[in-house]
mmCIF file with all atom_site columns, C-alpha atoms in Angstrom:
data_model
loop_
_atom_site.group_PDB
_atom_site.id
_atom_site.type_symbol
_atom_site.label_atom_id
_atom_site.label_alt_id
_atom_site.label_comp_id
_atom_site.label_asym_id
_atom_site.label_entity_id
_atom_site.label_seq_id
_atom_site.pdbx_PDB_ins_code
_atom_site.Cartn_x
_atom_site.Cartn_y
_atom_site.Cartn_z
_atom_site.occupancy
_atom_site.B_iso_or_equiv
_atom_site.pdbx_formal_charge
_atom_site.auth_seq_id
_atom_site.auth_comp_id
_atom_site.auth_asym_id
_atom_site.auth_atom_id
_atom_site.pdbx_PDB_model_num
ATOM 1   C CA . UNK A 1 1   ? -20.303 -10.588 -0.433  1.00 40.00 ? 1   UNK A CA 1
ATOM 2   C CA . UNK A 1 2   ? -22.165 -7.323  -0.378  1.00 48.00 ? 2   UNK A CA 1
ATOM 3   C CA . UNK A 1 3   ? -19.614 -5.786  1.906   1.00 54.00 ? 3   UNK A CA 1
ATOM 4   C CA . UNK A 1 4   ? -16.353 -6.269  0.204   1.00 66.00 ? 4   UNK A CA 1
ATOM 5   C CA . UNK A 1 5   ? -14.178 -3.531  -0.015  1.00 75.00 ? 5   UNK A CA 1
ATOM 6   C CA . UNK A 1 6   ? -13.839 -2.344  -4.090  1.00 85.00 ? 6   UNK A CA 1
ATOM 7   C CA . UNK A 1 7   ? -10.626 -1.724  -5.665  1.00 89.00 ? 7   UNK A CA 1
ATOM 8   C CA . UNK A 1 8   ? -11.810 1.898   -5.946  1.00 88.00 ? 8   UNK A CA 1
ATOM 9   C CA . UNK A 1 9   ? -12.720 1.972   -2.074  1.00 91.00 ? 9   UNK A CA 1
ATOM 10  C CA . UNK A 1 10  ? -9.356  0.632   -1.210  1.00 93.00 ? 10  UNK A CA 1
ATOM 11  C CA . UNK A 1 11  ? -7.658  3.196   -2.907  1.00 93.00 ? 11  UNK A CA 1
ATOM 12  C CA . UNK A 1 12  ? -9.607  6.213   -1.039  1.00 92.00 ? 12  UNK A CA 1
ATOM 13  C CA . UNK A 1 13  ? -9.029  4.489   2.182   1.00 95.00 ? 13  UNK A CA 1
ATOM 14  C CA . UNK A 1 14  ? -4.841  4.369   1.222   1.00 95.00 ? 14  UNK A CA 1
ATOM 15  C CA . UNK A 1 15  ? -5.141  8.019   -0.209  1.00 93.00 ? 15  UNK A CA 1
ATOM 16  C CA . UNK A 1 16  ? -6.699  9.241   2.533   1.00 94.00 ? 16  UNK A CA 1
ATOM 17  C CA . UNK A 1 17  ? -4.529  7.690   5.324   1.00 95.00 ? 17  UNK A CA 1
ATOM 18  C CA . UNK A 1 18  ? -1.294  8.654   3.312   1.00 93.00 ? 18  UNK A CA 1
ATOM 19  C CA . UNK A 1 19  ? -2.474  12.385  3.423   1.00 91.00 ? 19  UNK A CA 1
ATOM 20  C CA . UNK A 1 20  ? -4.031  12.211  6.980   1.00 94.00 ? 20  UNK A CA 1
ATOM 21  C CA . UNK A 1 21  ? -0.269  10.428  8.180   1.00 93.00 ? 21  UNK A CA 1
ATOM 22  C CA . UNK A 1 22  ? 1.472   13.471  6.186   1.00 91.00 ? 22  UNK A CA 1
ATOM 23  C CA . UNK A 1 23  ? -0.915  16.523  7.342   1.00 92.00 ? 23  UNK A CA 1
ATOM 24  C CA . UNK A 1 24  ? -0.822  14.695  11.198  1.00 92.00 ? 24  UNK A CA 1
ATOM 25  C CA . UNK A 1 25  ? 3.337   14.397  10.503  1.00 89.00 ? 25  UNK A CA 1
ATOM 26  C CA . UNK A 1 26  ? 3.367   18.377  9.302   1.00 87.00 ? 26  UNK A CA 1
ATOM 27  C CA . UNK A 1 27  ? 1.309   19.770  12.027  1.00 89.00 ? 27  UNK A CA 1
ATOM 28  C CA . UNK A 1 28  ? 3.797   17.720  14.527  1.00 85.00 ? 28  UNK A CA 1
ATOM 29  C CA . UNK A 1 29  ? 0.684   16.004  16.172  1.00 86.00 ? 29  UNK A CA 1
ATOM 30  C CA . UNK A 1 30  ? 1.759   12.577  15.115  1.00 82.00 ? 30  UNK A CA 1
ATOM 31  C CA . UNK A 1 31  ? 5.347   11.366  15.485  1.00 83.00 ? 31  UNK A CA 1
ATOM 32  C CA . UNK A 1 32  ? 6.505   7.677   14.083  1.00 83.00 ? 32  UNK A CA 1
ATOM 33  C CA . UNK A 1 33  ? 9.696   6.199   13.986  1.00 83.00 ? 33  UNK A CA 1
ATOM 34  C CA . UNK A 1 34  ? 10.774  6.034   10.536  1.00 80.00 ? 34  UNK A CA 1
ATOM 35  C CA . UNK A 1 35  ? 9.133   3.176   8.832   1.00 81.00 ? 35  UNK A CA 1
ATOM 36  C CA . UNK A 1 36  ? 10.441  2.667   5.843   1.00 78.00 ? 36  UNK A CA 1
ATOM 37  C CA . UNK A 1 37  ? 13.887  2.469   7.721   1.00 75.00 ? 37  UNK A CA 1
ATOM 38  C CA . UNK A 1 38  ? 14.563  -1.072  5.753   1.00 78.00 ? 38  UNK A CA 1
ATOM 39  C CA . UNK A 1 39  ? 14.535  0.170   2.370   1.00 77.00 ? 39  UNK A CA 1
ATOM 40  C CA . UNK A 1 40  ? 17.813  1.525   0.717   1.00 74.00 ? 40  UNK A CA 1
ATOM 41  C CA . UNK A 1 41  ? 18.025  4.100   -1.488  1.00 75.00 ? 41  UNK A CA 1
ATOM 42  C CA . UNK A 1 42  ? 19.606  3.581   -5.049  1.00 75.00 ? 42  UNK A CA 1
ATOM 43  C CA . UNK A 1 43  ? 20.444  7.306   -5.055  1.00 75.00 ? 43  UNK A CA 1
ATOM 44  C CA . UNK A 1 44  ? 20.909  9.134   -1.951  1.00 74.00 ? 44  UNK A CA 1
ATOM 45  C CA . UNK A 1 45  ? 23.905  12.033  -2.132  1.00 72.00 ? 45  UNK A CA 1
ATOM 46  C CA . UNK A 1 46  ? 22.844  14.823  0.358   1.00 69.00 ? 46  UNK A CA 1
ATOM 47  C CA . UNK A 1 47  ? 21.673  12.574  3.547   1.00 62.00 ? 47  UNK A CA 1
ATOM 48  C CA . UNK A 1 48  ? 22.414  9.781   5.447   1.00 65.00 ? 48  UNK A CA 1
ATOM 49  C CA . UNK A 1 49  ? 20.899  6.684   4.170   1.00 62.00 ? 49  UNK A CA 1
ATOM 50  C CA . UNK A 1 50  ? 17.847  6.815   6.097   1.00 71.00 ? 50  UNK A CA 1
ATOM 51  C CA . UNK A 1 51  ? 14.024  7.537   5.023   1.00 74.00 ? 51  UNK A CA 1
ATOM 52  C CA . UNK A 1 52  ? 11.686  10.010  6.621   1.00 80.00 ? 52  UNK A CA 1
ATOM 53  C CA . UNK A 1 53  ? 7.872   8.946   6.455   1.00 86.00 ? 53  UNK A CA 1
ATOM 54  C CA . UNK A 1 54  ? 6.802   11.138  4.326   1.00 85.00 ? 54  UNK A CA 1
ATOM 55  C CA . UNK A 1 55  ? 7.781   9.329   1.380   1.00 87.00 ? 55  UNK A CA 1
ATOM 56  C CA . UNK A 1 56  ? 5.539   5.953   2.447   1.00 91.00 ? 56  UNK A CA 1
ATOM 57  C CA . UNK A 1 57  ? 2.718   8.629   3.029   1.00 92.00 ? 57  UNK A CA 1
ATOM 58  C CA . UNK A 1 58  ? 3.582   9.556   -0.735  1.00 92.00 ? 58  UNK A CA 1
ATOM 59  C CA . UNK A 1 59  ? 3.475   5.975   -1.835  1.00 93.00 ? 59  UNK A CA 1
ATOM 60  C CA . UNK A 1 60  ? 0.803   5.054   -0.134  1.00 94.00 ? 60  UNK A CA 1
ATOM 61  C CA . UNK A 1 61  ? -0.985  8.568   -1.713  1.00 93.00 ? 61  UNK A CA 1
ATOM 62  C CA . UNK A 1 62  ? -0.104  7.652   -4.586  1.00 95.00 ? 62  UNK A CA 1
ATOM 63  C CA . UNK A 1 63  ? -1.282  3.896   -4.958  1.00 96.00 ? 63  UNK A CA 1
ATOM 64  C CA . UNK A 1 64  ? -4.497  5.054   -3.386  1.00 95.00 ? 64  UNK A CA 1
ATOM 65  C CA . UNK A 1 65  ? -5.258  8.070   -5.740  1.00 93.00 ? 65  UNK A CA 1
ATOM 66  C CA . UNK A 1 66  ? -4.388  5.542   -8.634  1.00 92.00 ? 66  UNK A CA 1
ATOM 67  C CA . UNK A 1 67  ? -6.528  2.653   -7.755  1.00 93.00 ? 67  UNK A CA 1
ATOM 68  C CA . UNK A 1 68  ? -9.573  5.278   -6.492  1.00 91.00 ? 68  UNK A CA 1
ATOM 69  C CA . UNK A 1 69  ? -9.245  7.365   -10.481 1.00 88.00 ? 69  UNK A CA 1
ATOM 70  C CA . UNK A 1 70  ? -8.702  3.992   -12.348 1.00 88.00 ? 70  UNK A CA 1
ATOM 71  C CA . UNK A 1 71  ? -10.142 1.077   -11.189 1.00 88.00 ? 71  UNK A CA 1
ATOM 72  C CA . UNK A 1 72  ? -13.448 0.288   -12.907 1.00 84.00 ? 72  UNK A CA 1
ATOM 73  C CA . UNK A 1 73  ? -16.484 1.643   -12.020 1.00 82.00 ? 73  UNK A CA 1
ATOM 74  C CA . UNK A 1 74  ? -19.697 -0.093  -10.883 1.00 79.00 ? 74  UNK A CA 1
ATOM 75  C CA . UNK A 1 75  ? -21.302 0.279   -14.244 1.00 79.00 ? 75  UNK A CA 1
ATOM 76  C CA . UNK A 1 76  ? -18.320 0.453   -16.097 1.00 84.00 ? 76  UNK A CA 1
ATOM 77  C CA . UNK A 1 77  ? -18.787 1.871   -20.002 1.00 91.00 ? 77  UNK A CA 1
ATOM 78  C CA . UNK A 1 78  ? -17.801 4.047   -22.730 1.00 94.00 ? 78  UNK A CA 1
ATOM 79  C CA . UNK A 1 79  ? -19.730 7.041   -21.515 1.00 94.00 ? 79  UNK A CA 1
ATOM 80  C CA . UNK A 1 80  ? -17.542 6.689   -18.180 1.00 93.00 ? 80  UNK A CA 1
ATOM 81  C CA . UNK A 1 81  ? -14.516 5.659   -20.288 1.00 93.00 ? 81  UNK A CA 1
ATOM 82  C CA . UNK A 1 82  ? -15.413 8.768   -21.614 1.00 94.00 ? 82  UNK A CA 1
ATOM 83  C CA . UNK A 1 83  ? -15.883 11.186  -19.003 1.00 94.00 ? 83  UNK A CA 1
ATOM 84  C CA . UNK A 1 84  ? -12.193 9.566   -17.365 1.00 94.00 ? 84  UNK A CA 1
ATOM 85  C CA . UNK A 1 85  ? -9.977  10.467  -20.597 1.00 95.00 ? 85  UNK A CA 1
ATOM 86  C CA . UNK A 1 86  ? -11.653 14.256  -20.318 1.00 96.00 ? 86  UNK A CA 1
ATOM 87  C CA . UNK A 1 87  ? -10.757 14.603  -16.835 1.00 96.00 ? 87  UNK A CA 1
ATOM 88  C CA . UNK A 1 88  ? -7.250  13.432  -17.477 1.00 96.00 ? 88  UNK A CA 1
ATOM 89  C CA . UNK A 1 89  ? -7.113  15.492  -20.329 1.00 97.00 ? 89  UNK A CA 1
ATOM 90  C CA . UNK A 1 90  ? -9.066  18.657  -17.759 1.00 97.00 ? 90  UNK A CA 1
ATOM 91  C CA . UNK A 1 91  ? -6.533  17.484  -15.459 1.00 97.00 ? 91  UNK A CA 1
ATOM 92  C CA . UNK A 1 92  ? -3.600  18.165  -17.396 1.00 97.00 ? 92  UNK A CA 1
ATOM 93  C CA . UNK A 1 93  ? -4.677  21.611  -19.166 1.00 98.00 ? 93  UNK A CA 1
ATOM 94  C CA . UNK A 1 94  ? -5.006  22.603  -15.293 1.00 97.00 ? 94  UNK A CA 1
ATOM 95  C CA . UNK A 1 95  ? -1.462  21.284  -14.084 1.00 97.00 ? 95  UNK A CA 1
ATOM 96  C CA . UNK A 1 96  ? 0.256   23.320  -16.878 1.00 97.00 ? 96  UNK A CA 1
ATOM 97  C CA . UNK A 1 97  ? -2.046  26.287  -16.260 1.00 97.00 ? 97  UNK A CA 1
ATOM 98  C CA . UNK A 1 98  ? -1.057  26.132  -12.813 1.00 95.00 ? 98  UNK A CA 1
ATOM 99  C CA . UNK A 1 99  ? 2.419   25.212  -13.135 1.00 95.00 ? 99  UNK A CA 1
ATOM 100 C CA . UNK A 1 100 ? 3.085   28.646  -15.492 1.00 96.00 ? 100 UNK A CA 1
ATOM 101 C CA . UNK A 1 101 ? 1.369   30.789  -12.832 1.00 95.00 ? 101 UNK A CA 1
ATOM 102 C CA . UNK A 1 102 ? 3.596   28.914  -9.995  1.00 94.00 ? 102 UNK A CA 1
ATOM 103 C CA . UNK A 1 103 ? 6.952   29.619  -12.509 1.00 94.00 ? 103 UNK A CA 1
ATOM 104 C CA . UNK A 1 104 ? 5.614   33.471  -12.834 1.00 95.00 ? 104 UNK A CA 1
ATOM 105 C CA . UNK A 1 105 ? 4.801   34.194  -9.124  1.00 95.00 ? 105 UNK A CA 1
ATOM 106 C CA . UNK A 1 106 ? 7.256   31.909  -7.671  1.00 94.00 ? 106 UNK A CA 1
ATOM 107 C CA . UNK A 1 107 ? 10.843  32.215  -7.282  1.00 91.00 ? 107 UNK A CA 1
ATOM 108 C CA . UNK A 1 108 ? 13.691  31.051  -5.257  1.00 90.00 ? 108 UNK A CA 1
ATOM 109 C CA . UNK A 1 109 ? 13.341  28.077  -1.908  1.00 89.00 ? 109 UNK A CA 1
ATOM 110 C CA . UNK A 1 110 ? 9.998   28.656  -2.612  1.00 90.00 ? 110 UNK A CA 1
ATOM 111 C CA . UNK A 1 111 ? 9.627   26.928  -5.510  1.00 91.00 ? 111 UNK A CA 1
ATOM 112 C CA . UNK A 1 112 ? 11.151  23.658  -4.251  1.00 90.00 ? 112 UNK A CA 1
ATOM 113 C CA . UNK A 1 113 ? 7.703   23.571  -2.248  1.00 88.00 ? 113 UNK A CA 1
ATOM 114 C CA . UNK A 1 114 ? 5.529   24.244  -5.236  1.00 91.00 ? 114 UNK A CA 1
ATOM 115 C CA . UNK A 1 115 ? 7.875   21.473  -6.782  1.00 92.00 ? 115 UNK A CA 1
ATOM 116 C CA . UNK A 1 116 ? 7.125   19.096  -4.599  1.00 89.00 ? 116 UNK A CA 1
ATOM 117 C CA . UNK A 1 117 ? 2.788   19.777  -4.716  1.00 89.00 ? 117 UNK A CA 1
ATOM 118 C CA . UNK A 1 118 ? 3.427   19.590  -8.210  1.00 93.00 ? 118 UNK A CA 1
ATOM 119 C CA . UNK A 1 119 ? 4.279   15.584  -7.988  1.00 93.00 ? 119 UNK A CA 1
ATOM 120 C CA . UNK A 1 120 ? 1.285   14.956  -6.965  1.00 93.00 ? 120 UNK A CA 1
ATOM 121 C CA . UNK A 1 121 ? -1.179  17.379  -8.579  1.00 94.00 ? 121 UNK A CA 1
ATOM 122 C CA . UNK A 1 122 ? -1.939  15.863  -11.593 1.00 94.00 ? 122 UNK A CA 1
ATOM 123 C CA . UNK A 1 123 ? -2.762  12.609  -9.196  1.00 93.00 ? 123 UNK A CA 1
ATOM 124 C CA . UNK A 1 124 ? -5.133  14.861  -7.427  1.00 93.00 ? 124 UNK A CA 1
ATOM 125 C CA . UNK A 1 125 ? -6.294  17.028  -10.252 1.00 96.00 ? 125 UNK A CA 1
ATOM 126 C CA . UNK A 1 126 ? -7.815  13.461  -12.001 1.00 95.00 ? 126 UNK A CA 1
ATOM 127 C CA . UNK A 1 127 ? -9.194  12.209  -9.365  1.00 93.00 ? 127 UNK A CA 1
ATOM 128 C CA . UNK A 1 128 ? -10.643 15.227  -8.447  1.00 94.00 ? 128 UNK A CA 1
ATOM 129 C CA . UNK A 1 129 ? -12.409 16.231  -11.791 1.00 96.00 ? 129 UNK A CA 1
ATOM 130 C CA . UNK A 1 130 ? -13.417 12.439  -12.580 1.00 94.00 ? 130 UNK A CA 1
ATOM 131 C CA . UNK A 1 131 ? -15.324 12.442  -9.148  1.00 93.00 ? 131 UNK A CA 1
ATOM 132 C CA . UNK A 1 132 ? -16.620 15.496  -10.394 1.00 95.00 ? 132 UNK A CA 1
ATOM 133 C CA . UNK A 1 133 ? -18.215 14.831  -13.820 1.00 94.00 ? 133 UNK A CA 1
ATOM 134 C CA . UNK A 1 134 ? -19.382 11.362  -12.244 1.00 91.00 ? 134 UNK A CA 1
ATOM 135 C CA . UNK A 1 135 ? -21.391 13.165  -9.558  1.00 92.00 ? 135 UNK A CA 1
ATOM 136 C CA . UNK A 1 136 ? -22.700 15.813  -11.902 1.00 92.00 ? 136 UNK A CA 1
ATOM 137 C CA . UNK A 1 137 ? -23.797 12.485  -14.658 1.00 90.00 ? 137 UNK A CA 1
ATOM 138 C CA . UNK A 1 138 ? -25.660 10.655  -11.628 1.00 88.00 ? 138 UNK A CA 1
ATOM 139 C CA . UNK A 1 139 ? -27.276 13.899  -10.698 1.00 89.00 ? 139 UNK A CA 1
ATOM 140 C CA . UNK A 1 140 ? -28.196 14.581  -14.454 1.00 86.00 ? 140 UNK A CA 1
ATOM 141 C CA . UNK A 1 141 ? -30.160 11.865  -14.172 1.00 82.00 ? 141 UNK A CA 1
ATOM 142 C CA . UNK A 1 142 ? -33.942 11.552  -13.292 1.00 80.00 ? 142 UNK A CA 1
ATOM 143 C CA . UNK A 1 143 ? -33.994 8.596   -10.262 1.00 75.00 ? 143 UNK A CA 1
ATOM 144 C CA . UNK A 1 144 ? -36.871 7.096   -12.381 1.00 70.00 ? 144 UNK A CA 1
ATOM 145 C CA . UNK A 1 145 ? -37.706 7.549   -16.358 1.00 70.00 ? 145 UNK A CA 1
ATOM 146 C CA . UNK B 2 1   ? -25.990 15.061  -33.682 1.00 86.00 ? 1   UNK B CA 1
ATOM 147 C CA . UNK B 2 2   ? -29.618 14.684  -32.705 1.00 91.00 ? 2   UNK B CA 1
ATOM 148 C CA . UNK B 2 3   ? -31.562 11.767  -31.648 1.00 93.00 ? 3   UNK B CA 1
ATOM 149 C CA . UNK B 2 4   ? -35.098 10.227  -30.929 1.00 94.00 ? 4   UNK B CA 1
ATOM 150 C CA . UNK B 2 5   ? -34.261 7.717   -28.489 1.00 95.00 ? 5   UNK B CA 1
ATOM 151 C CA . UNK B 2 6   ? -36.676 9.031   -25.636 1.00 94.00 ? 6   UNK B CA 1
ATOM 152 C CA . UNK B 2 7   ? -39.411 8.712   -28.278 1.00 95.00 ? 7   UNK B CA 1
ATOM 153 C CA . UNK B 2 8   ? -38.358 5.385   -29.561 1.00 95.00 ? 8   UNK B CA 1
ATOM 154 C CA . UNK B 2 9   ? -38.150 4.345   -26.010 1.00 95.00 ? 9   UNK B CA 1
ATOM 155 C CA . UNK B 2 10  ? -41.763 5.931   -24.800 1.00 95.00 ? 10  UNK B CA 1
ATOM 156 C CA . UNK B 2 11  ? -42.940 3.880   -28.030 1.00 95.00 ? 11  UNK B CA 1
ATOM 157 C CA . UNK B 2 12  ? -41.834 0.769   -26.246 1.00 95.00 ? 12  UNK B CA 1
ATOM 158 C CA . UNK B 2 13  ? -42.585 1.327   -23.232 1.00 94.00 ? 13  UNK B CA 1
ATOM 159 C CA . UNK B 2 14  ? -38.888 1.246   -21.583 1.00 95.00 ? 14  UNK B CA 1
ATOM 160 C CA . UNK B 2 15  ? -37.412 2.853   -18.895 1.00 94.00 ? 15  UNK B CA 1
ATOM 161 C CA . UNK B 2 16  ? -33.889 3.986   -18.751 1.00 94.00 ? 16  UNK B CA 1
ATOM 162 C CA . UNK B 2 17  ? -33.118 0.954   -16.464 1.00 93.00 ? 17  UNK B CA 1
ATOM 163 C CA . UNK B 2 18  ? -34.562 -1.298  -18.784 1.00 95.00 ? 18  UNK B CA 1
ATOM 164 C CA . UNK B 2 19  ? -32.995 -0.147  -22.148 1.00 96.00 ? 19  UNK B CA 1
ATOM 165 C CA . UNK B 2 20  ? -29.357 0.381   -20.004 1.00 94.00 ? 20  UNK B CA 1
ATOM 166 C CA . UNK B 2 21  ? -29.623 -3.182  -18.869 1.00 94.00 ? 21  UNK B CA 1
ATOM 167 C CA . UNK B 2 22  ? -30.847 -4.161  -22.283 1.00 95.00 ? 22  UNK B CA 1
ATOM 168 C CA . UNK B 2 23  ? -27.474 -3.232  -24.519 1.00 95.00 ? 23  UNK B CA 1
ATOM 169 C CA . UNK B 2 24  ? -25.071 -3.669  -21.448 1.00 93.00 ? 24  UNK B CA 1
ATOM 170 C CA . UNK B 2 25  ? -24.655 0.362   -19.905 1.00 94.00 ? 25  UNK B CA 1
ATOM 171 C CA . UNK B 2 26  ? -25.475 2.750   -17.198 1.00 92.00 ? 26  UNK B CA 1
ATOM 172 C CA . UNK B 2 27  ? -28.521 4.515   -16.619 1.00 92.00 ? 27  UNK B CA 1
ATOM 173 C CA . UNK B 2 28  ? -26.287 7.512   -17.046 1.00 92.00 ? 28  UNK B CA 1
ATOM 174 C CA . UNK B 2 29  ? -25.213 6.803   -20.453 1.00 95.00 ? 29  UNK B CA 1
ATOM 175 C CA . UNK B 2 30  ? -28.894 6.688   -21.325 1.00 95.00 ? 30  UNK B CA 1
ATOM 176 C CA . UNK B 2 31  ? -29.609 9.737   -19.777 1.00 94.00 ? 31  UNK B CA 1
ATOM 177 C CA . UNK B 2 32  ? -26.063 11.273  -21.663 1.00 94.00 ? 32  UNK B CA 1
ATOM 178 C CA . UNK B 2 33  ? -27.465 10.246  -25.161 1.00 95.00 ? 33  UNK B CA 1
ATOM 179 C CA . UNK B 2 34  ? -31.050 11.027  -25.057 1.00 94.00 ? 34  UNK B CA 1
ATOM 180 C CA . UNK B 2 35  ? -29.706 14.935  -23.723 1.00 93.00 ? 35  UNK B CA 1
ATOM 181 C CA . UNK B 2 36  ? -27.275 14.887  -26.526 1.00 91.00 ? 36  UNK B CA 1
ATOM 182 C CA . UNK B 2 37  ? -24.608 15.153  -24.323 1.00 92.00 ? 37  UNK B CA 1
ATOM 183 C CA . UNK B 2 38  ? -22.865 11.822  -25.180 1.00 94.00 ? 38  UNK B CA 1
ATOM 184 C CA . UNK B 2 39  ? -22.621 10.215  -29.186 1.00 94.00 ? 39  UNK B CA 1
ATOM 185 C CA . UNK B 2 40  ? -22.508 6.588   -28.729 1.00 95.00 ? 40  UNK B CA 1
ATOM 186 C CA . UNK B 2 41  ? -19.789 4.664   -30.491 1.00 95.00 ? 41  UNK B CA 1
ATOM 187 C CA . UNK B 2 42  ? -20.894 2.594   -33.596 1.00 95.00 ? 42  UNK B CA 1
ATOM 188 C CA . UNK B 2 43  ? -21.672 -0.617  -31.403 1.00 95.00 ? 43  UNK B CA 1
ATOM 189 C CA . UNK B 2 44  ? -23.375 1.146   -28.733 1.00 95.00 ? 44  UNK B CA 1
ATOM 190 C CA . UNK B 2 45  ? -25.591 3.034   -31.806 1.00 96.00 ? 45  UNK B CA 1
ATOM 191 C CA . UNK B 2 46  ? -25.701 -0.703  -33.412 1.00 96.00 ? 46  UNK B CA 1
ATOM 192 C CA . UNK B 2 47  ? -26.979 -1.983  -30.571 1.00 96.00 ? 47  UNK B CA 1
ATOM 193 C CA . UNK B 2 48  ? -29.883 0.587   -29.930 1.00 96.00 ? 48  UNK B CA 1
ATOM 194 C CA . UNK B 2 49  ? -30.755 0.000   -33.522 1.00 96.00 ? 49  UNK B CA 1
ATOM 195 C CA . UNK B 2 50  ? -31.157 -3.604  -32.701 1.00 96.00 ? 50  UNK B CA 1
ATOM 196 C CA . UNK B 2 51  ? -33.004 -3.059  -29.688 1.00 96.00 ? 51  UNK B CA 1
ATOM 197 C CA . UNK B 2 52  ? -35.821 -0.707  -31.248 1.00 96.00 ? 52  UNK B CA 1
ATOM 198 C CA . UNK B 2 53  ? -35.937 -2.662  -34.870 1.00 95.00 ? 53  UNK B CA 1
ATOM 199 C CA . UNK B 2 54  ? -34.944 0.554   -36.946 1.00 94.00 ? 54  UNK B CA 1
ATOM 200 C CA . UNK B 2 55  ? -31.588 1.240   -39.064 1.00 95.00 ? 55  UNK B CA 1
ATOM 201 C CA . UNK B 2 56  ? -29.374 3.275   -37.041 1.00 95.00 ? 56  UNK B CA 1
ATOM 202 C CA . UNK B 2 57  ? -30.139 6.702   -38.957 1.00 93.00 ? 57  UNK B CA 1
ATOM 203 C CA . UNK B 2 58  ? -33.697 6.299   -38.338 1.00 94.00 ? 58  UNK B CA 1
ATOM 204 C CA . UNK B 2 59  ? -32.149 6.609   -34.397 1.00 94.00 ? 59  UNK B CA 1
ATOM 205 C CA . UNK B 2 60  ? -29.637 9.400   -34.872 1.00 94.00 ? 60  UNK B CA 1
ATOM 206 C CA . UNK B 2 61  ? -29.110 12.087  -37.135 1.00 92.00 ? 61  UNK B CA 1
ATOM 207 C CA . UNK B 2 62  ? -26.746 15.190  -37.943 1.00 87.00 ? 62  UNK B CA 1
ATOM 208 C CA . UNK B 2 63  ? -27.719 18.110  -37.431 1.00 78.00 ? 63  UNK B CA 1
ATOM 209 C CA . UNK B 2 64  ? -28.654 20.457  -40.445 1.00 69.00 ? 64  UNK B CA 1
ATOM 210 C CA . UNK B 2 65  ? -25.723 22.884  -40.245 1.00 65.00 ? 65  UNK B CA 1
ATOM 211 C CA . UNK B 2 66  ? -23.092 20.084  -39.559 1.00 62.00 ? 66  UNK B CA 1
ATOM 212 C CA . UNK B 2 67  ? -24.758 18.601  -42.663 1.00 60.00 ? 67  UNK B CA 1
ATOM 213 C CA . UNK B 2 68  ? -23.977 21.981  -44.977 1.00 63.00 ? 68  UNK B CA 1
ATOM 214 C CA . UNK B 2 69  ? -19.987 21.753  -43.798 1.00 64.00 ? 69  UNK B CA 1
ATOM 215 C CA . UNK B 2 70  ? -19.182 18.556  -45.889 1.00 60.00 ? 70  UNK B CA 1
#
């Protein structure tokens, strides 16, 4: 069926809702009860044993971003197999290049927050420059030849 | 690396479409070779050769000044 939702699809629509959930949960316009309330932690020393949401809005980030960079694409190749190993490899040169400017200009609490972007910026950074060279090979190329 | 595919592929009369759905690619990988933006792996180039009838160097070919480094 024409209509079916693709792997890759799937994993924008969980990406997206993770990061809507988390932005909604930061901006205190959106307050659940903790969800993930059922699931114990092997290693929990500083709280009690209770999740906040923002780690299924991670996992559910995560997953997405995953399935949306590496499922296959409609034409799947070696020219897109291609252009996916440059963008992780893009994606990585950028992480470290960012991650020395964050240890050089950060310092102190604030780098627990640049820690934590930092889980999920290679994630982001992939996905990100993938989309990017995809969209600039489609628009490379004449509609008819 | 240089290539003639565009003229091999005006000489038969194929579109991009055509040839991509004829060795099993995208349209964009067409469009990636015949700019000389993309060098197809041995199959791919195999394949091409089989498509248009010529050896696979008749298809692709270094360039002169990669040529003078070996």
């Amino acid at each position: 069926m024409r209509n079916k939702l693709s792997t890759s699809q799937l994993g924008w629509v969980l990406a997206l809702t993770g990061l809507t959930l988390y932005i909604l949960e930061q901006t205190q316009l959106l307050d659940l009860p903790p969800l993930l309330r059922w699931l114990p932690a092997l290693w929990n020393d500083s709280q009690p044993d209770l999740r906040e949401n923002h780690d299924l809005y991670a996992l559910l980030f995560v997953v997405g971003a995953l399935l949306a960079a590496c499922s296959r694409e409609r034409y799947e190749d070696e020219y897109i197999g291609q252009l996916r190993l440059e963008a992780l490899l893009g994606a990585l040169y950028m992480y470290c290049g960012l991650l020395v400017l964050a240890i050089l200009l950060v310092s102190g609490m604030g780098f627990l927050r640049v820690m934590m972007y930092a889980m999920f910026a290679p994630l982001l950074l992939f996905l990100g420059l993938f989309q990017l060279s995809l969209r600039r090979a489609q628009r490379t190329t004449p509609a008819h030849d | 690396m240089t290539n003639t595919l565009r003229v091999e592929r005006a000489i038969h009369r194929f579109t991009q479409e055509e040839l991509a759905r004829r060795i099993g690619v995208s349209r964009q990988t067409i469009n990636a070779m015949e700019a000389s933006k993309y060098v197809p792996s041995t199959a791919l180039a195999l394949k091409l050769a089989q498509v248009f009838g010529k050896p696979v160097e008749a298809l692709f070919q270094m360039k002169h000044d990669v040529l003078l480094t070996f």
